[in-house]
PDB file of C-alpha atoms and ligand atoms in Angstrom:
ATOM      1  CA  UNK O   1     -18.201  16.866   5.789  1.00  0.00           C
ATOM      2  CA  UNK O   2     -16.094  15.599   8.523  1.00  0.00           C
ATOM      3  CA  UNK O   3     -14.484  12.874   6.151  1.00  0.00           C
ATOM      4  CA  UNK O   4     -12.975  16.306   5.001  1.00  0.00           C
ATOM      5  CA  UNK O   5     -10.593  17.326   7.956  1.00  0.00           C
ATOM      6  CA  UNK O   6      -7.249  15.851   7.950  1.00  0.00           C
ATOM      7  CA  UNK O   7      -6.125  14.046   5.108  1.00  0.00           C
ATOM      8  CA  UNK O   8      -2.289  13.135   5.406  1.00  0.00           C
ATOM      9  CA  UNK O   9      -3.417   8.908   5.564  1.00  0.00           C
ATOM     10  CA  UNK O  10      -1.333   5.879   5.765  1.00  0.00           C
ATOM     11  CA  UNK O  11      -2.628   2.362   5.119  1.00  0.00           C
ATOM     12  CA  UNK O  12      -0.969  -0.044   7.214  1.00  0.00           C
ATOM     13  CA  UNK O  13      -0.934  -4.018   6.032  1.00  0.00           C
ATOM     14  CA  UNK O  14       0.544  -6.726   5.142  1.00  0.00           C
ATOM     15  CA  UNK O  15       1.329  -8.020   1.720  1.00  0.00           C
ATOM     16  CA  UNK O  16      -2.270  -8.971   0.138  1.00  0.00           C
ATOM     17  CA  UNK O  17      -4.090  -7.351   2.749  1.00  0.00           C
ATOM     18  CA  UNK O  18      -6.087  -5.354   0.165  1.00  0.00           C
ATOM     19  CA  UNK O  19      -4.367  -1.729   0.328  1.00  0.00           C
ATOM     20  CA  UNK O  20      -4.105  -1.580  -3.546  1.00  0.00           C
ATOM     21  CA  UNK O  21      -7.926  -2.096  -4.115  1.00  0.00           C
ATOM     22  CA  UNK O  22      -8.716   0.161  -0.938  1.00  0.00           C
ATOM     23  CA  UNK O  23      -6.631   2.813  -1.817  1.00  0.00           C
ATOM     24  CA  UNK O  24      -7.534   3.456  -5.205  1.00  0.00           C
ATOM     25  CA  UNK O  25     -11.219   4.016  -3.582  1.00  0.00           C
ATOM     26  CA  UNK O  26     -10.401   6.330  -0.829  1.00  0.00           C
ATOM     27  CA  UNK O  27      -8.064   8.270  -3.139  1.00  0.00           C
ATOM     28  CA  UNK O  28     -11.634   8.760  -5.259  1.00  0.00           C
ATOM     29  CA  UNK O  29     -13.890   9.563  -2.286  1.00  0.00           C
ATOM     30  CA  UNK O  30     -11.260  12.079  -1.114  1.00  0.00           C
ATOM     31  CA  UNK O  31      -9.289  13.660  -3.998  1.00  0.00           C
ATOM     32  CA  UNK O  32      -5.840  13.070  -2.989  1.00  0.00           C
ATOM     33  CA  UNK O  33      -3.141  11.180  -4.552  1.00  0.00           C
ATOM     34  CA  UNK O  34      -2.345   7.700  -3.726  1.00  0.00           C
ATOM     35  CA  UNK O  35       1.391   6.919  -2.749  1.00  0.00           C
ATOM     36  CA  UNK O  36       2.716   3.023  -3.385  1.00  0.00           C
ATOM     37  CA  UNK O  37       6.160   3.205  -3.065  1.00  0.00           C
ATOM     38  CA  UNK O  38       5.788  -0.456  -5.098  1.00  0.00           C
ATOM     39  CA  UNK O  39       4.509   1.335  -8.052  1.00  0.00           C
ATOM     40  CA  UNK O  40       6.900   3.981  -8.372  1.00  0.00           C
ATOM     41  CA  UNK O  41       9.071   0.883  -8.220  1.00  0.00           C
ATOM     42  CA  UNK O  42       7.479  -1.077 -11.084  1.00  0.00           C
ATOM     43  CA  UNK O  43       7.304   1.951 -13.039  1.00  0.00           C
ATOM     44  CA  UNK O  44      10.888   2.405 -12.543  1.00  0.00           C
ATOM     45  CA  UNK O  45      11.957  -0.943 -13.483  1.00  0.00           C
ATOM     46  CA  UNK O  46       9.294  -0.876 -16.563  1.00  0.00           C
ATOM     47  CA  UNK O  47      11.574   2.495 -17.664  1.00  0.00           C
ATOM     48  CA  UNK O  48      14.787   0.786 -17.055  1.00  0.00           C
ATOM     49  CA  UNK O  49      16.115   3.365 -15.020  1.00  0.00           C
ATOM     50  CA  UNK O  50      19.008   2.978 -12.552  1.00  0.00           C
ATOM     51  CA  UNK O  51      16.736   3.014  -9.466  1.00  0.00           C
ATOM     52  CA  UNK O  52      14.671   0.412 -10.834  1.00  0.00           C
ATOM     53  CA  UNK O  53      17.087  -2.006 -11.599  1.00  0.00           C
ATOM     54  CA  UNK O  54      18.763  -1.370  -8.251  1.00  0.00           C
ATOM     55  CA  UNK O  55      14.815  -1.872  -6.805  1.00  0.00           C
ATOM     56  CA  UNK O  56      13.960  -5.003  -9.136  1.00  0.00           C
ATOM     57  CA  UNK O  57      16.864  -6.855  -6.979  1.00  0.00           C
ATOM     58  CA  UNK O  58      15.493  -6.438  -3.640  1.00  0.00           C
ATOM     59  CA  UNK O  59      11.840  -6.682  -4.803  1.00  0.00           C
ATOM     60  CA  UNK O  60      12.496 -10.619  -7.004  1.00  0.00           C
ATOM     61  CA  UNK O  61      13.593 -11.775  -3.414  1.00  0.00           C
ATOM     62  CA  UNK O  62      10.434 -10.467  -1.807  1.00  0.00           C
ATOM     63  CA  UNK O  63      13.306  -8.384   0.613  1.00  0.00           C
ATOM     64  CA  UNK O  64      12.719  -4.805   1.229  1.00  0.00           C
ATOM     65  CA  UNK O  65      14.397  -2.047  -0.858  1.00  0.00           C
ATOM     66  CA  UNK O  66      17.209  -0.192   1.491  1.00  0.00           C
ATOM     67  CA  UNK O  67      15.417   2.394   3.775  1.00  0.00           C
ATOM     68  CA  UNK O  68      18.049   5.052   2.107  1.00  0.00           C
ATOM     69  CA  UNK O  69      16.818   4.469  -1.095  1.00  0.00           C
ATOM     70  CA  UNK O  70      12.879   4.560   0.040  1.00  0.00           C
ATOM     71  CA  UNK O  71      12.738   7.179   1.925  1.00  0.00           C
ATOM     72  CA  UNK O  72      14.534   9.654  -0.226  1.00  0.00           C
ATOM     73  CA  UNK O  73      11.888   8.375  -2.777  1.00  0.00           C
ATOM     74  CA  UNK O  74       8.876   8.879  -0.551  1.00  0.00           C
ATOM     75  CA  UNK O  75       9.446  11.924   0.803  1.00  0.00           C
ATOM     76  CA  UNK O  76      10.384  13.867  -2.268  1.00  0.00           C
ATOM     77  CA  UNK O  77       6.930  12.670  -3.961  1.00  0.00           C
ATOM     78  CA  UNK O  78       4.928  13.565  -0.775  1.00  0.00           C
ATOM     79  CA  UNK O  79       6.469  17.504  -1.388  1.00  0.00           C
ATOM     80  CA  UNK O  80       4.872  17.508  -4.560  1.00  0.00           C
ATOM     81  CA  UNK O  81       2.447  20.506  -5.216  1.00  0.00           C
ATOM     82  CA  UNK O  82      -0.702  17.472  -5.428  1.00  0.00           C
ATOM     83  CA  UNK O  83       0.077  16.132  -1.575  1.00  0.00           C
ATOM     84  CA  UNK O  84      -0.431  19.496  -0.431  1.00  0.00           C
ATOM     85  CA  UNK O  85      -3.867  18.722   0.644  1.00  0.00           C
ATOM     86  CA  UNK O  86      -2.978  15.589   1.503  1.00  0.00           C
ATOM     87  CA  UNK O  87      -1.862  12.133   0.266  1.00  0.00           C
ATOM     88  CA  UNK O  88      -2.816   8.493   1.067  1.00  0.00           C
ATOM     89  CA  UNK O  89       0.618   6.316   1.677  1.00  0.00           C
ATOM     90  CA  UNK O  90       0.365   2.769   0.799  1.00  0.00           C
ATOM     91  CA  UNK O  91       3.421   0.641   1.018  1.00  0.00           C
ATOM     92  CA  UNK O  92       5.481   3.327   3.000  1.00  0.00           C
ATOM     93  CA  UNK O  93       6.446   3.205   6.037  1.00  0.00           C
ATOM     94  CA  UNK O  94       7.424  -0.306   6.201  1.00  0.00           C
ATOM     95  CA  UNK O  95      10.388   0.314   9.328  1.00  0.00           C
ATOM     96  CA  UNK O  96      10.706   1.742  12.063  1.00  0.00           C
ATOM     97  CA  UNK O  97      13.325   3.951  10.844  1.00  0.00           C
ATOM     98  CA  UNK O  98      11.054   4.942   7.531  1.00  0.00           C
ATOM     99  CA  UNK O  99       8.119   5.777   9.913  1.00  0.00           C
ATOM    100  CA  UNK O 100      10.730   8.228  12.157  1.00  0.00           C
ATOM    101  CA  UNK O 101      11.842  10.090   8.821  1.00  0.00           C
ATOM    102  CA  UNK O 102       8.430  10.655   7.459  1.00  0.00           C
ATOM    103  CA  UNK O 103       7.354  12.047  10.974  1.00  0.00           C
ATOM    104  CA  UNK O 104      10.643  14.210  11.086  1.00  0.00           C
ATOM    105  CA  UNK O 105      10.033  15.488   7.535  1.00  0.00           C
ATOM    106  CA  UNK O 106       6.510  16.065   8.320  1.00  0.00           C
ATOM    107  CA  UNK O 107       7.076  18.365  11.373  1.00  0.00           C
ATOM    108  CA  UNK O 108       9.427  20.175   9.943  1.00  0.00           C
ATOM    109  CA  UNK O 109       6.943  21.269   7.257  1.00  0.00           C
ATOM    110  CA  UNK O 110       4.322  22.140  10.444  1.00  0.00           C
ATOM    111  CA  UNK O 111       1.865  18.826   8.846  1.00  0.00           C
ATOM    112  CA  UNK O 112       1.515  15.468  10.510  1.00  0.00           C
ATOM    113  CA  UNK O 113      -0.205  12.242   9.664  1.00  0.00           C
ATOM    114  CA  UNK O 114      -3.689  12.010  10.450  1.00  0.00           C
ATOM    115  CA  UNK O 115      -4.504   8.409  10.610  1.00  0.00           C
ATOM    116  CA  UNK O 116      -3.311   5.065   9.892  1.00  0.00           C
ATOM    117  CA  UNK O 117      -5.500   1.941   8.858  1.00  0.00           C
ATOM    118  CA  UNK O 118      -4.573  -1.355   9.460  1.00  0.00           C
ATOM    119  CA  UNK O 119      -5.810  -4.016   7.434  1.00  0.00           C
ATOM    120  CA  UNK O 120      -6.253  -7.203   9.288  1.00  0.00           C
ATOM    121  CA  UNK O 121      -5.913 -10.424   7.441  1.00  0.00           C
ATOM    122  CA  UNK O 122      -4.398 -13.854   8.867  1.00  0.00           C
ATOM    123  CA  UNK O 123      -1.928 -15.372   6.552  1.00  0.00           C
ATOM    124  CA  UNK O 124      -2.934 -18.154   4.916  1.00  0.00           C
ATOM    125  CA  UNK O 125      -6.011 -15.794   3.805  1.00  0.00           C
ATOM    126  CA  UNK O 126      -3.413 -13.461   2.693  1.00  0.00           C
ATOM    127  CA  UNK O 127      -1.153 -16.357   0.303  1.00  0.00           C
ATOM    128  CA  UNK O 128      -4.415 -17.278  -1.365  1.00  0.00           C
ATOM    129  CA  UNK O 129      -5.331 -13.732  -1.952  1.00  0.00           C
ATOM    130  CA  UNK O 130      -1.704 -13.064  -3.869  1.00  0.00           C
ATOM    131  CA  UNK O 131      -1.510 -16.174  -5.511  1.00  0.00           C
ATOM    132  CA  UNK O 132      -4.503 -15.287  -7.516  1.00  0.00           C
ATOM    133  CA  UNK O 133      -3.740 -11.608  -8.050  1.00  0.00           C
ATOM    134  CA  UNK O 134      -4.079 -10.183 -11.744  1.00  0.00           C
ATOM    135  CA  UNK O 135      -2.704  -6.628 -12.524  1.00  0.00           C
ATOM    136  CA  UNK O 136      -2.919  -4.577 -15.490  1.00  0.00           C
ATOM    137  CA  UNK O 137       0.288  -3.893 -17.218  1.00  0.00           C
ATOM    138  CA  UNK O 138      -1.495  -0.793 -19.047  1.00  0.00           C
ATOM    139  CA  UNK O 139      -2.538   1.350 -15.812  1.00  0.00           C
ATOM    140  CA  UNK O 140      -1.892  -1.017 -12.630  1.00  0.00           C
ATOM    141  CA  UNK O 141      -5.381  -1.683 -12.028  1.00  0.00           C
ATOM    142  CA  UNK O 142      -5.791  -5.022  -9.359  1.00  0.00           C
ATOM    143  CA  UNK O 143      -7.996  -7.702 -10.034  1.00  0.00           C
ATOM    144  CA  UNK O 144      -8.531 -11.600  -8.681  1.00  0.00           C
ATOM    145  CA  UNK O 145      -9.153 -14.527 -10.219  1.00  0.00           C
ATOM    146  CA  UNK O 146     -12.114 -15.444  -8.205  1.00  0.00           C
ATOM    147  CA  UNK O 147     -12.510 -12.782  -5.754  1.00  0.00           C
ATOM    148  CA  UNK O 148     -12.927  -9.534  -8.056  1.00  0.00           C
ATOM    149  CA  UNK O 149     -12.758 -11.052 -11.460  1.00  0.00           C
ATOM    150  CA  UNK O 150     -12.599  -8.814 -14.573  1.00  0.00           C
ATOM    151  CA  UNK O 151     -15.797  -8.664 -17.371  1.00  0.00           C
ATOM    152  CA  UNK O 152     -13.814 -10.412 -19.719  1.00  0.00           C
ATOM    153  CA  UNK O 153     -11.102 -12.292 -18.432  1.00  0.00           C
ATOM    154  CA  UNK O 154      -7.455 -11.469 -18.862  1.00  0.00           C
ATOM    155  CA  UNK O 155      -8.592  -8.061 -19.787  1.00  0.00           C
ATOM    156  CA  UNK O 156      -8.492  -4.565 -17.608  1.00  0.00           C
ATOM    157  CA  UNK O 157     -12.775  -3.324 -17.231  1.00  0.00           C
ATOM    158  CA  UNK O 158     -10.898   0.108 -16.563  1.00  0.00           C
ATOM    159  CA  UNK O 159      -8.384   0.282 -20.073  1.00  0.00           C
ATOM    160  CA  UNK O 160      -8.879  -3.146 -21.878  1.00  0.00           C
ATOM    161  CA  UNK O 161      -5.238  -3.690 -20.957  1.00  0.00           C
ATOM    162  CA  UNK O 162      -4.113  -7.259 -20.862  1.00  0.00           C
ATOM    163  CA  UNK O 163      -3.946  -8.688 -17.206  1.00  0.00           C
ATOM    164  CA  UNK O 164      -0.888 -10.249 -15.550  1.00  0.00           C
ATOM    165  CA  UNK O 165       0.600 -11.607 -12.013  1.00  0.00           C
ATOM    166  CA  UNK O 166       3.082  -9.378 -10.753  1.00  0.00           C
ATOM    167  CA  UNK O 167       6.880 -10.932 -11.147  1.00  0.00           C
ATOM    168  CA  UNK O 168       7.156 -10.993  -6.813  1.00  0.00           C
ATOM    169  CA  UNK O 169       3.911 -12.758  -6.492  1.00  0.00           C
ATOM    170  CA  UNK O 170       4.826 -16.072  -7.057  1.00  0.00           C
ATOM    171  CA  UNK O 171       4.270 -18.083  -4.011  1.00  0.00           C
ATOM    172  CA  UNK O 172       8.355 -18.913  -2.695  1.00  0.00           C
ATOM    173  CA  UNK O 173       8.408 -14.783  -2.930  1.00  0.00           C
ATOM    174  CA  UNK O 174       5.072 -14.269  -1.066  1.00  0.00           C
ATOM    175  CA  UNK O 175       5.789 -16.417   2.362  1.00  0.00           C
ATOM    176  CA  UNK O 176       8.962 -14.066   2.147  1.00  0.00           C
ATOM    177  CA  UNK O 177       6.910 -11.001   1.677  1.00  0.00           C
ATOM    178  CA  UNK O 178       4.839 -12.030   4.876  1.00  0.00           C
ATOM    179  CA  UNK O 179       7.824 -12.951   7.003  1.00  0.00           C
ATOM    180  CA  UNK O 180       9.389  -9.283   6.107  1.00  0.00           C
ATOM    181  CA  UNK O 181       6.280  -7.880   6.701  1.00  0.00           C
ATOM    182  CA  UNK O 182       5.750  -9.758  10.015  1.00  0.00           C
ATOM    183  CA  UNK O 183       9.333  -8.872  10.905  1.00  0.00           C
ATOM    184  CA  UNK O 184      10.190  -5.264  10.100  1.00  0.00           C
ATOM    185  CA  UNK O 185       6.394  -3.816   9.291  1.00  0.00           C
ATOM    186  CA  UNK O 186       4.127  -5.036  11.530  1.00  0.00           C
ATOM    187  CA  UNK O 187       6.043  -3.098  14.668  1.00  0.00           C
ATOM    188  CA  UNK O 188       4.501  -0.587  12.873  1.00  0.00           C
ATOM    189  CA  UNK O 189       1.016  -1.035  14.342  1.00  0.00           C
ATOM    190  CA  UNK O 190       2.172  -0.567  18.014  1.00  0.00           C
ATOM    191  CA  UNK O 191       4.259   2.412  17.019  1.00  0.00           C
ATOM    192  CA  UNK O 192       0.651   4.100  15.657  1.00  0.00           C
ATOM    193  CA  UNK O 193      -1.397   2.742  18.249  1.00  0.00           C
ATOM    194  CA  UNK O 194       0.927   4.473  20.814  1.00  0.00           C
ATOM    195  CA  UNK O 195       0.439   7.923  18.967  1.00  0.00           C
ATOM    196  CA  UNK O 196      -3.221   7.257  18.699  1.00  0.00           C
ATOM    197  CA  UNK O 197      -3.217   7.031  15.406  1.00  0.00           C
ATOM    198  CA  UNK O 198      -4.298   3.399  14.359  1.00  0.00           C
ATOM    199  CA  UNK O 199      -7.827   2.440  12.985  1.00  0.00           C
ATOM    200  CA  UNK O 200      -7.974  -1.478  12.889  1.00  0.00           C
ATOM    201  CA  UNK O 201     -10.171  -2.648   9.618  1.00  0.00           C
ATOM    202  CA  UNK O 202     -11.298  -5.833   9.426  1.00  0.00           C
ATOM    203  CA  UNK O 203     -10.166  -7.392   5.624  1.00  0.00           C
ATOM    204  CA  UNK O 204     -11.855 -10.706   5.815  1.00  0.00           C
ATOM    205  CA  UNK O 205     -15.641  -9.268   5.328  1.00  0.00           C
ATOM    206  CA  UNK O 206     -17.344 -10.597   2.589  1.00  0.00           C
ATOM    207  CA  UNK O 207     -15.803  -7.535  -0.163  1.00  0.00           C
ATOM    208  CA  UNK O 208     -14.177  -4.964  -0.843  1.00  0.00           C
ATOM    209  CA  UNK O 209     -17.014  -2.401  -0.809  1.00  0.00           C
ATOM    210  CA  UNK O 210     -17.680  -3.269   3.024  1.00  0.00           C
ATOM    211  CA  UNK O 211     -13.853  -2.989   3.805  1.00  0.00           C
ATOM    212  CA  UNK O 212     -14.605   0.539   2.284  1.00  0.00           C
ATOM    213  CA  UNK O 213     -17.388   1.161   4.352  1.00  0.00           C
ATOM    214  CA  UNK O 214     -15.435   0.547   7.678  1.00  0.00           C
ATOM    215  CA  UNK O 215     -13.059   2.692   6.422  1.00  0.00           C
ATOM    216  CA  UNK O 216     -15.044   5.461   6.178  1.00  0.00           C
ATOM    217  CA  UNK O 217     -16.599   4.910   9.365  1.00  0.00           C
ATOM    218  CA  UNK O 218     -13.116   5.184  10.556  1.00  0.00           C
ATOM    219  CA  UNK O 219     -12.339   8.217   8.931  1.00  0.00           C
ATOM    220  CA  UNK O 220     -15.299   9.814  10.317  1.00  0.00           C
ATOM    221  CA  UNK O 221     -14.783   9.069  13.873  1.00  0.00           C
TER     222      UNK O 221
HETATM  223  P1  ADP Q 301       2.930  -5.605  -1.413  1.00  0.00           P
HETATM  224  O1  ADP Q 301       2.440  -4.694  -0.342  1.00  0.00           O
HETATM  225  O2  ADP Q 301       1.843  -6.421  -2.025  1.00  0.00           O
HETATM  226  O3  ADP Q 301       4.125  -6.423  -0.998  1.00  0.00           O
HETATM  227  P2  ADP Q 301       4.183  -3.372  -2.818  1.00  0.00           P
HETATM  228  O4  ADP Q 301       3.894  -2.998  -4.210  1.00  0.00           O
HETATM  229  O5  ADP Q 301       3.834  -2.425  -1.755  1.00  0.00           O
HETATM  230  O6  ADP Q 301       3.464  -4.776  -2.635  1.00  0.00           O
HETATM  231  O7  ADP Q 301       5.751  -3.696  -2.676  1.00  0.00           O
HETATM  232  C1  ADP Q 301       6.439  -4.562  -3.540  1.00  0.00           C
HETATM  233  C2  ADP Q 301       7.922  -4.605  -3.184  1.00  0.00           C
HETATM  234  O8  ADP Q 301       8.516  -3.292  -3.346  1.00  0.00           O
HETATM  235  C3  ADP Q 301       8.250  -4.979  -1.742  1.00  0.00           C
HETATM  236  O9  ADP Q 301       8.265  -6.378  -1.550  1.00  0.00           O
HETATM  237  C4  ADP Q 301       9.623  -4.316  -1.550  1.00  0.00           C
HETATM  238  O10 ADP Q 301      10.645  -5.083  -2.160  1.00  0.00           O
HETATM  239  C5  ADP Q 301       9.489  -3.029  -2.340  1.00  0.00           C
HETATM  240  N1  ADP Q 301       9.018  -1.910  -1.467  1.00  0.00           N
HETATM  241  C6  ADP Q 301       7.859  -1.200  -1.634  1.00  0.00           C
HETATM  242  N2  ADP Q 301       7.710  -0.290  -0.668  1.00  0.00           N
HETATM  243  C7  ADP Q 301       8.792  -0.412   0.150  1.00  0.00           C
HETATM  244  C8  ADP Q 301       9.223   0.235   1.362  1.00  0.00           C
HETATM  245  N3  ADP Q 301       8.497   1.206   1.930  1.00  0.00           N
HETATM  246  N4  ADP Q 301      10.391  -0.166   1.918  1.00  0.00           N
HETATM  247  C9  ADP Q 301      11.132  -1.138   1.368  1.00  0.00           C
HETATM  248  N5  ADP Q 301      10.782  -1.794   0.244  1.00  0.00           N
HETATM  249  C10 ADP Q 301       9.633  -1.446  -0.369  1.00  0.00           C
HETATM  250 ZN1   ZN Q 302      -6.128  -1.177 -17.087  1.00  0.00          ZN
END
C-alpha cells in the first residue's frame, strides 16, 4: 500500500491542536513509534530525574525547554533500533534551530523526513480544547470532557487509570503555550512548505476520526 512508503513523519501544531489523539492513531495504522518530546518530559519529571526537574521549570511557565537540552533528547530516541523504519515526531521540532539539527542528523544517517502535517485550529478553539483536557496518569491516554469523554468518567476506557488535567494546562499557562507556539513554532510551517513537505489538515471537522481520515488522504498523496 502506498500509505507504506516513507515513514519518517512530523506532526506540526499548535498546543491543543489534536496531535496527541492523532498520533496515537497513525502510530497504529502504521507501526511506528510515536515521539512527544512532552512525554518523555512528564515521564522524566514523574521519575524525578535530573532532566525532569530541569524540564518541569520551563514546562510550569508554558516556556519551551532549551533547544540544547531537546534536541540531544530527540535525536538520541529517534536512533533507537524501533525508528528504524520510521517514527512519527509530535512535539519536536518546535524552532528553527531544532528543525536544522534533526535535518542535519538525518542526512548524515542517508534518511530524511517524509512529511509534515499541520493541524489547523484558530485559538480560541484551541483554549477551550485544553481547558477541558483529561489525561491518564497510568498510560497517558487523552481524553475531553465533552469532546471525547471517557465510558465512565474520571476513568481511562484503555487501563481504568484515574484521569487528570495536565499541571501546564491551566489556562494563564495555555495563552503562554499559544504565544510560544505562535512565536518560535509556527515559522515552522513556512520552513516545510518551502521543502515541500507540509500537508495542511483541517482540526475543526466534526471528530477526530475525520481528522484521521484527511490524514490518510494526505499520506497517500
Ligand atoms: P503541547 O503540545 O500540548 O504544548 P507537549 O506535551 O508537546 O504539549 O509539551 C509540553 C511542554 O513540554 C511544552 O510547553 C514545553 O515546555 C516542553 N517541550 C516539549 N517539546 C518541546 C520542544 N521540542 N522544545 C522545547 N520544549 C518542549
Ligand atoms: Zn489509561
Amino acid at each position: 500500500m502506498t500509505e507504506r512508503k516513507g515513514k519518517n513523519l512530523i506532526l506540526l501544531g499548535a498546543p491543543g491542536s489534536g496531535k496527541g489523539t492523532q498520533a496515537a492513531k497513525l502510530t497504529g495504522l502504521l507501526g511506528i513509534p510515536s515521539v512527544s518530546t512532552g512525554d518523555i518530559f512528564r515521564e522524566n519529571i514523574a521519575r524525578g530525574t535530573a532532566l525532569g526537574k530541569e524540564a518541569k521549570a520551563y514546562m510550569d511557565r508554558g516556556e519551551l525547554v532549551p533547544d540544547a537540552i531537546v534536541i540531544a533528547i530527540a535525536l538520541e530516541r529517534i536512533d533507537e533500533a524501533d525508528c528504524r523504519e520510521g517514527f512519527l515526531l509530535d512535539g519536536f521540532p518546535r524552532t528553527t534551530e531544532q528543525a536544522d539539527a534533526l535535518e542535519r542528523h538525518l542526512t548524515a544517517a542517508g534518511r530524511a523526513i517524509d512529511r509534515v502535517f499541520l493541524m489547523d485550529v484558530p485559538t480560541e478553539e484551541l483554549v477551550r480544547r485544553i481547558s477541558g483536557r483529561r489525561v491518564c496518569k497510568d498510560c497517558g491516554a487523552s481524553y475531553h470532557v465533552t469532546n471525547i469523554p471517557p465510558a465512565r468518567e474520571g476513568f481511562c476506557d484503555l487501563c481504568g487509570g484515574a484521569l487528570r488535567k495536565r499541571g501546564d494546562d491551566e489556562e494563564e499557562t495555555v495563552r503562554n503555550r499559544i504565544e510560544v507556539y505562535n512565536a518560535n513554532t509556527a515559522p515552522l510551517v513556512a520552513y516545510y512548505d518551502e521543502k515541500k513537505l507540509l500537508s495542511r489538515i483541517n482540526g475543526m471537522t466534526t471528530g477526530p476520526d475525520v481528522v484521521f481520515e484527511e490524514i490518510r488522504k494526505a499520506l497517500r498523496a
